[in-house]
Short mmCIF file of C-alpha atoms and ligand atoms in Angstrom, two decimals:
data_model
loop_
_atom_site.label_atom_id
_atom_site.label_comp_id
_atom_site.label_asym_id
_atom_site.label_seq_id
_atom_site.Cartn_x
_atom_site.Cartn_y
_atom_site.Cartn_z
CA MET A 25 -17.49 18.07 7.24
CA ASN A 26 -14.16 19.29 8.36
CA THR A 27 -14.26 22.85 8.05
CA LEU A 28 -10.98 24.58 7.55
CA ALA A 29 -10.67 27.35 10.03
CA PRO A 30 -8.39 27.00 12.94
CA ALA A 31 -9.34 26.17 16.65
CA SER A 32 -8.32 27.31 19.67
CA ALA A 33 -8.76 25.22 22.98
CA ASP A 34 -9.59 28.92 24.61
CA SER A 35 -10.03 32.06 22.93
CA SER A 36 -6.81 33.84 24.45
CA ALA A 37 -4.40 30.36 23.15
CA PRO A 38 -3.24 30.80 19.56
CA ALA A 39 -5.20 28.93 17.23
CA LEU A 40 -4.04 25.08 16.85
CA LEU A 41 -4.50 23.54 13.23
CA LEU A 42 -6.77 20.83 12.47
CA PRO A 43 -5.54 17.94 10.50
CA ALA A 44 -6.96 18.56 7.49
CA GLN A 45 -4.11 21.57 7.59
CA ALA A 46 -1.55 20.02 9.22
CA GLU A 47 -1.83 17.03 6.49
CA ARG A 48 -1.67 20.05 3.72
CA LEU A 49 1.23 21.23 5.47
CA ILE A 50 3.07 18.74 5.45
CA SER A 51 2.35 17.25 2.06
CA ASP A 52 3.88 20.96 0.78
CA ASN A 53 6.82 20.61 2.10
CA LEU A 54 7.33 16.69 1.79
CA ALA A 55 9.15 16.58 -1.71
CA CYS A 56 9.09 14.35 -3.81
CA LEU A 57 11.73 11.12 -4.05
CA PRO A 58 13.65 10.09 -6.40
CA ILE A 59 13.40 7.40 -9.37
CA GLU A 60 15.39 4.73 -9.23
CA SER A 61 15.85 1.66 -12.19
CA LEU A 62 15.00 -2.11 -10.18
CA PRO A 63 15.08 -5.39 -11.64
CA LEU A 64 11.72 -6.76 -11.53
CA VAL A 65 12.10 -8.89 -9.15
CA GLN A 66 12.92 -6.51 -6.60
CA CYS A 67 9.54 -4.37 -7.42
CA SER A 68 6.98 -5.89 -5.27
CA GLY A 69 4.67 -3.70 -3.64
CA ALA A 70 7.02 -0.74 -5.85
CA VAL A 71 5.63 2.57 -6.89
CA LEU A 72 5.86 2.88 -10.79
CA ARG A 73 7.02 5.96 -12.01
CA GLU A 74 7.21 4.99 -15.39
CA ASN A 75 4.49 4.29 -17.70
CA ILE A 76 4.16 0.72 -19.15
CA TYR A 77 2.90 0.29 -23.06
CA GLY A 78 1.93 -3.05 -24.62
CA GLU A 79 5.62 -4.48 -26.56
CA ARG A 80 3.30 -6.73 -28.57
CA ASP A 81 -0.49 -7.62 -29.13
CA GLN A 82 -1.79 -9.94 -25.85
CA PRO A 83 -1.64 -12.97 -27.12
CA PRO A 84 0.94 -12.31 -29.47
CA PHE A 85 -0.32 -15.28 -31.83
CA ASP A 86 -3.26 -17.18 -32.28
CA ARG A 87 -3.17 -19.11 -29.12
CA VAL A 88 -3.88 -22.90 -29.03
CA ALA A 89 -6.41 -22.88 -25.29
CA MET A 90 -6.59 -26.37 -25.31
CA ASP A 91 -4.56 -29.56 -25.29
CA GLY A 92 -6.59 -31.37 -28.84
CA ILE A 93 -6.46 -31.22 -32.48
CA ALA A 94 -6.66 -28.18 -34.40
CA LEU A 95 -8.63 -28.34 -37.14
CA ASP A 96 -10.30 -26.11 -40.30
CA SER A 97 -13.90 -26.08 -39.09
CA ALA A 98 -15.54 -25.32 -42.13
CA ALA A 99 -14.87 -29.39 -42.70
CA VAL A 100 -16.95 -30.08 -39.59
CA ARG A 101 -19.66 -28.03 -41.29
CA ASP A 102 -19.05 -29.98 -44.15
CA GLY A 103 -20.00 -33.14 -42.54
CA ARG A 104 -16.37 -34.85 -41.88
CA ARG A 105 -16.04 -36.30 -37.98
CA SER A 106 -12.73 -37.78 -39.10
CA PHE A 107 -9.17 -36.46 -39.53
CA SER A 108 -5.74 -38.21 -39.67
CA ILE A 109 -3.16 -36.81 -37.51
CA GLN A 110 -0.55 -35.16 -39.59
CA SER A 111 1.56 -33.91 -36.66
CA ILE A 112 1.93 -32.61 -33.72
CA GLN A 113 2.09 -28.22 -32.92
CA ALA A 114 3.89 -27.89 -29.71
CA ALA A 115 3.98 -24.52 -27.05
CA GLY A 116 7.02 -22.94 -28.40
CA ASP A 117 7.82 -24.03 -31.45
CA ALA A 118 6.91 -22.29 -35.04
CA PRO A 119 3.21 -23.21 -37.04
CA LEU A 120 2.93 -26.13 -38.51
CA THR A 121 0.23 -25.55 -42.05
CA LEU A 122 -2.66 -27.57 -41.90
CA SER A 123 -1.62 -29.95 -45.50
CA GLN A 124 -5.47 -30.63 -46.10
CA PRO A 125 -9.16 -30.38 -44.83
CA SER A 126 -8.96 -33.60 -44.33
CA ALA A 127 -6.25 -33.78 -42.00
CA CYS A 128 -5.81 -32.11 -38.09
CA ILE A 129 -3.06 -31.10 -35.80
CA GLU A 130 -2.47 -32.55 -32.64
CA ALA A 131 -2.08 -29.13 -30.64
CA MET A 132 -1.25 -28.12 -26.64
CA THR A 133 -1.69 -25.38 -25.08
CA GLY A 134 0.23 -22.27 -25.18
CA ALA A 135 0.64 -23.30 -29.10
CA MET A 136 0.67 -21.40 -32.07
CA LEU A 137 -2.80 -21.88 -33.77
CA PRO A 138 -0.90 -23.86 -36.96
CA ILE A 139 -1.85 -22.40 -40.00
CA SER A 140 -4.71 -22.99 -42.20
CA CYS A 141 -6.29 -24.33 -39.21
CA ASP A 142 -9.28 -22.09 -36.87
CA ALA A 143 -10.39 -24.38 -34.69
CA VAL A 144 -8.88 -26.71 -31.71
CA VAL A 145 -11.19 -29.48 -30.66
CA PRO A 146 -10.29 -30.94 -26.84
CA VAL A 147 -8.74 -33.79 -26.46
CA GLU A 148 -11.90 -34.97 -24.03
CA ALA A 149 -14.19 -34.54 -27.13
CA ILE A 150 -12.79 -36.79 -29.16
CA SER A 151 -10.93 -40.38 -29.53
CA VAL A 152 -8.33 -41.72 -31.26
CA HIS A 153 -7.64 -44.59 -33.19
CA ASP A 154 -4.53 -45.44 -35.34
CA GLY A 155 -3.61 -42.62 -36.52
CA VAL A 156 -7.30 -41.48 -37.05
CA ALA A 157 -9.42 -38.71 -34.31
CA ARG A 158 -13.00 -38.75 -34.33
CA LEU A 159 -15.27 -36.53 -32.82
CA GLU A 160 -17.40 -38.02 -30.46
CA ASP A 161 -21.29 -37.70 -31.44
CA GLY A 162 -23.01 -34.29 -30.51
CA VAL A 163 -19.77 -32.78 -30.42
CA SER A 164 -20.12 -29.33 -32.68
CA VAL A 165 -17.24 -26.81 -33.66
CA GLN A 166 -17.12 -23.37 -34.19
CA ALA A 167 -14.50 -21.17 -36.06
CA TRP A 168 -12.15 -19.95 -33.39
CA ASP A 169 -13.24 -22.50 -30.68
CA ASN A 170 -10.63 -22.91 -27.62
CA VAL A 171 -8.26 -20.46 -29.59
CA HIS A 172 -7.41 -17.41 -28.12
CA ARG A 173 -7.35 -14.89 -30.69
CA ARG A 174 -4.12 -12.52 -31.17
CA GLY A 175 -4.37 -9.12 -29.79
CA SER A 176 -7.95 -9.95 -27.90
CA ASP A 177 -6.56 -8.94 -24.57
CA SER A 178 -4.67 -5.92 -25.03
CA ARG A 179 -2.95 -4.80 -28.69
CA GLN A 180 0.76 -3.60 -29.18
CA GLY A 181 1.43 -0.64 -27.99
CA ALA A 182 -1.53 0.20 -25.65
CA LEU A 183 -1.43 1.35 -21.90
CA LEU A 184 -0.96 -1.25 -19.53
CA LEU A 185 -0.15 0.47 -16.33
CA GLU A 186 0.26 3.69 -15.27
CA ALA A 187 2.63 6.01 -14.02
CA GLY A 188 1.76 6.08 -10.09
CA THR A 189 0.53 2.66 -9.85
CA ARG A 190 1.40 0.52 -7.20
CA LEU A 191 3.04 -2.76 -8.57
CA ARG A 192 1.08 -5.77 -6.88
CA PRO A 193 1.51 -9.13 -8.04
CA PRO A 194 -0.86 -8.94 -11.14
CA GLU A 195 1.36 -5.53 -12.40
CA VAL A 196 4.49 -7.39 -12.02
CA ALA A 197 3.95 -10.06 -14.17
CA ILE A 198 2.10 -7.67 -16.38
CA ALA A 199 5.34 -5.65 -16.75
CA ALA A 200 7.52 -9.01 -17.27
CA GLY A 201 4.96 -9.60 -19.98
CA ALA A 202 5.86 -6.28 -21.38
CA GLY A 203 9.17 -8.03 -21.53
CA MET A 204 10.63 -5.38 -18.71
CA ALA A 205 13.57 -6.62 -17.04
CA ARG A 206 14.17 -3.17 -15.35
CA VAL A 207 11.53 -0.36 -13.98
CA ARG A 208 11.56 2.88 -12.33
CA VAL A 209 9.77 2.99 -9.73
CA SER A 210 9.87 5.58 -6.46
CA ALA A 211 13.60 4.67 -4.48
CA GLN A 212 12.85 3.38 -1.21
CA PRO A 213 13.42 6.63 1.82
CA MET A 214 15.52 6.00 4.01
CA LEU A 215 14.29 6.21 7.46
CA ALA A 216 15.04 7.05 10.37
CA VAL A 217 12.73 5.51 13.78
CA LEU A 218 13.92 7.07 16.70
CA SER A 219 12.91 6.76 20.69
CA THR A 220 13.54 9.08 23.35
CA GLY A 221 13.50 8.61 27.26
CA ASN A 222 15.09 7.47 30.23
CA GLU A 223 12.78 4.68 31.04
CA LEU A 224 12.62 2.98 28.44
CA ILE A 225 13.71 -0.99 28.23
CA GLU A 226 14.83 -2.83 25.40
CA PRO A 227 12.74 -5.76 24.93
CA GLY A 228 14.09 -8.85 26.04
CA GLU A 229 16.64 -6.89 28.80
CA PRO A 230 15.93 -7.04 32.28
CA VAL A 231 13.05 -3.86 33.19
CA LEU A 232 12.90 -1.96 36.24
CA PRO A 233 9.39 -0.85 38.31
CA HIS A 234 10.04 2.72 37.68
CA GLN A 235 11.08 1.31 34.11
CA VAL A 236 8.62 0.78 31.00
CA ARG A 237 8.71 -1.22 27.48
CA ARG A 238 10.20 0.91 24.16
CA SER A 239 7.20 -0.87 22.63
CA ASN A 240 6.03 2.75 20.24
CA VAL A 241 9.43 1.69 17.40
CA TYR A 242 7.92 -1.67 17.35
CA GLY A 243 4.99 -0.43 15.98
CA ILE A 244 5.89 2.51 14.01
CA ILE A 245 8.62 -0.27 12.30
CA ALA A 246 6.01 -2.57 12.03
CA ALA A 247 2.56 -0.21 10.62
CA LEU A 248 6.40 0.87 7.63
CA ARG A 249 7.23 -2.45 6.98
CA ARG A 250 3.37 -3.12 5.99
CA HIS A 251 3.94 0.06 3.88
CA GLY A 252 6.48 -1.68 2.01
CA PHE A 253 9.28 0.42 3.63
CA GLN A 254 11.80 -1.34 3.80
CA ARG A 255 14.97 1.06 4.85
CA VAL A 256 14.22 1.49 8.38
CA ALA A 257 16.80 2.49 11.22
CA ASP A 258 16.20 2.68 14.47
CA ASP A 259 17.99 3.78 17.70
CA HIS A 260 17.24 5.28 21.03
CA VAL A 261 18.37 8.21 23.11
CA HIS A 262 18.33 9.45 26.38
CA ASP A 263 17.05 12.68 27.40
CA ASP A 264 19.76 14.06 27.46
CA ARG A 265 20.93 17.41 25.25
CA GLU A 266 24.43 16.36 24.01
CA GLU A 267 23.32 12.83 23.21
CA LEU A 268 20.52 14.32 21.91
CA ARG A 269 21.66 16.64 19.53
CA THR A 270 24.50 14.52 18.11
CA ARG A 271 22.34 11.29 17.23
CA LEU A 272 20.14 13.70 15.61
CA LYS A 273 22.37 15.48 13.59
CA LEU A 274 24.16 12.42 12.65
CA HIS A 275 21.00 11.12 11.83
CA LEU A 276 19.45 14.21 9.70
CA ASP A 277 23.25 13.79 7.97
CA THR A 278 22.62 9.93 6.60
CA HIS A 279 18.48 9.58 5.98
CA ASP A 280 15.68 11.16 3.98
CA VAL A 281 13.26 10.85 6.99
CA LEU A 282 12.89 11.38 10.47
CA ILE A 283 10.35 9.78 12.69
CA LEU A 284 10.96 10.41 16.04
CA SER A 285 8.39 9.05 19.78
CA GLY A 286 8.76 11.20 22.01
CA GLY A 287 9.55 14.53 23.87
CA VAL A 288 8.15 16.74 22.95
CA SER A 289 5.33 17.78 24.76
CA MET A 290 5.81 20.60 27.51
CA GLY A 291 7.99 18.95 30.21
CA ARG A 292 11.60 19.84 31.03
CA PHE A 293 12.55 16.89 29.57
CA ASP A 294 10.82 17.41 26.47
CA LEU A 295 14.08 18.59 24.51
CA VAL A 296 13.05 17.10 20.95
CA PRO A 297 12.03 20.49 19.45
CA THR A 298 14.48 23.12 21.15
CA LEU A 299 17.40 20.80 19.23
CA LEU A 300 15.59 19.97 16.09
CA THR A 301 15.48 23.84 15.55
CA GLU A 302 19.04 24.69 16.98
CA LEU A 303 19.86 22.05 14.07
CA GLY A 304 18.80 24.35 11.79
CA VAL A 305 15.23 22.00 11.05
CA ARG A 306 12.58 24.75 10.22
CA ARG A 307 9.59 24.15 12.02
CA VAL A 308 6.41 23.42 9.86
CA PHE A 309 4.05 23.15 12.69
CA HIS A 310 3.64 22.16 16.40
CA LYS A 311 0.62 20.89 17.92
CA ILE A 312 -2.54 19.81 16.23
CA ALA A 313 -6.17 20.37 17.83
CA GLN A 314 -6.51 16.42 17.75
CA ARG A 315 -6.72 13.50 20.34
CA PRO A 316 -5.00 12.03 21.00
CA GLY A 317 -1.51 13.45 19.92
CA LYS A 318 -2.24 17.20 20.18
CA PRO A 319 1.88 17.67 20.81
CA PHE A 320 3.09 16.75 17.31
CA TRP A 321 5.63 18.65 15.60
CA PHE A 322 6.53 18.67 11.63
CA GLY A 323 9.27 20.17 10.49
CA VAL A 324 12.09 20.11 7.66
CA ALA A 325 15.80 20.35 7.51
CA PRO A 326 17.49 22.80 5.11
CA SER A 327 19.89 19.60 3.65
CA GLY A 328 16.30 18.13 2.75
CA PRO A 329 15.48 15.25 5.33
CA ALA A 330 11.57 15.81 7.02
CA VAL A 331 11.33 15.81 10.98
CA PHE A 332 7.98 13.57 12.48
CA ALA A 333 8.91 13.81 15.75
CA LEU A 334 5.36 11.99 17.14
CA PRO A 335 3.83 12.29 20.86
CA GLY A 336 5.39 8.93 22.99
CA ASN A 337 2.30 8.16 24.08
CA PRO A 338 1.74 5.12 22.47
CA VAL A 339 -1.96 5.78 21.10
CA SER A 340 -0.25 8.95 19.67
CA THR A 341 2.52 8.03 18.04
CA LEU A 342 0.44 4.79 16.22
CA VAL A 343 -2.77 7.36 15.06
CA CYS A 344 -0.47 10.42 14.06
CA LEU A 345 1.80 7.32 12.31
CA SER A 346 -1.55 5.98 10.42
CA ARG A 347 -2.77 9.68 10.09
CA TYR A 348 0.07 11.50 8.88
CA VAL A 349 3.06 9.92 8.27
CA ILE A 350 2.38 6.64 5.91
CA PRO A 351 -0.43 8.55 4.31
CA ALA A 352 2.62 11.32 3.65
CA LEU A 353 5.60 9.13 2.43
CA LEU A 354 3.14 6.98 0.12
CA ALA A 355 2.58 10.18 -1.81
CA ALA A 356 5.89 10.83 -1.61
CA MET A 357 6.46 7.70 -3.20
CA GLY A 358 4.06 9.31 -6.41
CA ASP A 359 1.03 6.65 -5.01
CA ARG A 360 -1.87 7.63 -6.93
CA SER A 361 -4.01 5.03 -4.87
CA PRO A 362 -7.40 6.46 -3.69
CA ALA A 363 -7.19 7.99 -0.42
CA THR A 364 -9.00 6.83 2.95
CA ARG A 365 -12.40 5.15 3.24
CA LYS A 366 -15.91 5.94 4.51
CA ILE A 367 -17.66 4.12 6.83
CA PRO A 368 -20.46 4.44 9.24
CA LEU A 369 -20.41 4.51 13.46
CA ALA A 370 -21.75 1.45 14.76
CA ALA A 371 -22.62 3.14 18.33
CA ALA A 372 -22.79 6.82 19.30
CA VAL A 373 -19.24 8.69 20.35
CA THR A 374 -19.22 11.31 22.53
CA VAL A 375 -15.92 13.20 22.37
CA SER A 376 -14.68 17.24 23.27
CA SER A 377 -15.89 19.36 21.19
CA LYS A 378 -12.73 21.26 20.32
CA PHE A 379 -10.55 18.98 19.19
CA ALA A 380 -11.03 16.57 16.79
CA GLN A 381 -10.72 12.88 17.82
CA PHE A 382 -9.21 9.93 16.64
CA VAL A 383 -11.22 7.25 17.50
CA PRO A 384 -9.99 3.55 17.48
CA VAL A 385 -12.70 0.78 15.65
CA ARG A 386 -12.69 -2.97 14.64
CA THR A 387 -14.89 -2.86 11.26
CA GLU A 388 -17.62 -5.25 11.12
CA VAL A 389 -19.53 -6.35 8.00
CA ASP A 390 -23.14 -6.38 8.38
CA ASP A 391 -25.74 -9.20 7.19
CA TRP A 392 -26.56 -6.85 3.88
CA GLY A 393 -22.60 -6.60 3.94
CA ARG A 394 -22.08 -3.14 5.27
CA ASP A 395 -18.93 -2.16 6.77
CA TRP A 396 -19.61 -0.88 10.36
CA ALA A 397 -16.96 1.07 12.59
CA VAL A 398 -17.37 -0.48 15.72
CA PRO A 399 -15.93 2.75 18.67
CA ARG A 400 -13.05 0.69 20.94
CA LEU A 401 -13.09 2.16 24.69
CA THR A 402 -9.95 2.84 26.15
CA ASN A 403 -8.65 4.56 28.67
CA GLY A 404 -6.49 7.15 26.84
CA SER A 405 -3.39 7.52 25.37
CA GLY A 406 -1.28 5.47 26.99
CA ASP A 407 -3.61 2.97 26.39
CA PHE A 408 -2.39 0.72 23.77
CA THR A 409 -3.06 -2.57 24.49
CA SER A 410 -6.60 -1.74 24.46
CA LEU A 411 -6.05 -1.55 20.23
CA ALA A 412 -5.56 -5.66 20.10
CA GLY A 413 -8.48 -6.33 17.78
CA THR A 414 -9.24 -2.44 16.31
CA ASP A 415 -8.26 -2.27 12.38
CA GLY A 416 -7.36 0.92 12.88
CA PHE A 417 -9.02 4.87 14.04
CA VAL A 418 -12.17 7.22 12.47
CA GLU A 419 -11.49 11.31 13.04
CA LEU A 420 -14.39 12.48 14.01
CA PRO A 421 -14.28 16.40 13.38
CA PRO A 422 -14.47 19.25 16.13
CA GLY A 423 -18.23 20.24 16.61
CA PRO A 424 -20.89 17.89 18.40
CA ASN A 425 -19.98 16.25 21.74
CA THR A 426 -22.33 13.23 20.57
CA TYR A 427 -21.58 11.84 17.08
CA PRO A 428 -25.02 9.20 16.38
CA LYS A 429 -24.44 5.71 14.89
CA GLY A 430 -23.94 5.57 11.41
CA PHE A 431 -22.45 8.88 11.54
CA VAL A 432 -20.14 8.67 8.57
CA THR A 433 -16.54 9.78 8.29
CA ARG A 434 -13.17 9.06 7.29
CA LEU A 435 -10.86 5.54 8.17
CA PHE A 436 -7.58 5.14 8.91
CA GLY A 437 -5.85 1.72 9.29
CA TRP A 438 -3.11 0.99 11.21
P1 LIG B 519 6.30 11.64 26.20
O1 LIG B 519 6.07 11.72 24.78
O2 LIG B 519 8.12 11.33 26.05
O3 LIG B 519 6.47 12.46 27.49
O4 LIG B 519 5.63 10.29 26.42
C1 LIG B 519 4.73 10.10 26.78
C2 LIG B 519 4.28 8.77 27.14
O5 LIG B 519 4.98 8.24 26.58
C3 LIG B 519 5.02 8.16 28.87
O6 LIG B 519 4.70 8.07 29.95
C4 LIG B 519 6.45 7.46 27.94
O7 LIG B 519 7.28 6.48 28.88
C5 LIG B 519 5.88 6.92 27.11
N1 LIG B 519 6.83 6.26 25.90
C6 LIG B 519 7.44 7.63 24.89
N2 LIG B 519 7.49 6.92 23.86
C7 LIG B 519 7.90 5.15 24.31
C8 LIG B 519 7.93 4.14 23.20
N3 LIG B 519 9.36 4.60 22.24
N4 LIG B 519 7.54 2.93 24.08
C9 LIG B 519 6.55 2.87 24.80
N5 LIG B 519 6.48 4.13 25.71
C10 LIG B 519 6.76 5.22 25.11
MG1 LIG B 520 10.23 11.31 26.81
#
């Protein structure tokens, strides 16, 4: 278990936050996103911000569930096996009325059950000659056979979807079934993803030996898109005080959330925290007792935008994004899906005792259907190529140096 007592690297250094404390500070400082009304076709993946109730009973009428003949089952119980076909009841037509128990009505799947009928015998169980349907030998008919009874699935006025539900395909169909042309959902936040660093070169551009690819932003945007965030701008800023100030100000004026990578450590060109403070962004915290990702900086601008300034080392960036930023954005959208999963370690892991440790893992299912987290060894927070094929990471709280196989802890997916 994570305790909430702050950890410090040594007794003279200021206490650093633990991950759970940082997580709470973020959620305390992140406003809920506004509501917008969207046409249903644009709502896949959105978070519902209103309850949706049944417009009518579901099904709304006694619904024919198979193509066949509709009849009065009492006639079969009385020994009748042949029924003259009176007419055809098609889906979408108002209901016909059976004229007499010796008759039947051809009825199509989805049609309203004709009046005075209480069962449907499927086409496969009858033969038809000269306008007369005959039940095959051995076919028995009970009341309400092959009829999907009105209101048997849900009743008019019943709560079908609760505010906070994420609209996946079934939920979108349910909202449509309830007659909703538009639904109230959380507005998509306007996100700006910014990389910082003179050394960074765009994929596709020529790269010199002293330069590196600008890879973090692509990982960040992939993760954001995967979680349904669509309004994502992308920018790059050099380690230049004036350029950084101008761009940060521009993005603070035009976005709800800024996600930065790089420039938050102790180097001479790590200008991000100072400039953010100069621009009036209130620092909520800087640094967490965790590896990787210790230099993570988080603050809120007086005008509203939240700023997540992630350390630039590629593993740190992705870990901080999945551990803090994405859950915070989902919570701001009102998503009430269950929190992270727990999983046992498939092998012992040895870590530093002073910091929470995020260990990349691949999840595996054993022959008994149990999930295990298989740790992936990496060369540290710069080694993102080793993350290929991992599913996420587990969080090991500060404490023992060695966590044994079977230790159950939180799993965060990419
Ligand atoms: P920084 O946090 O700016 O000190 O960067 C730490 C390390 O991460 C340096 O080796 C940077 O070159 C690298 N880095 C920073 N930003 C990115 C990025 N967007 N893509 C790939 N590597 C990066
Ligand atoms: Mg840098």
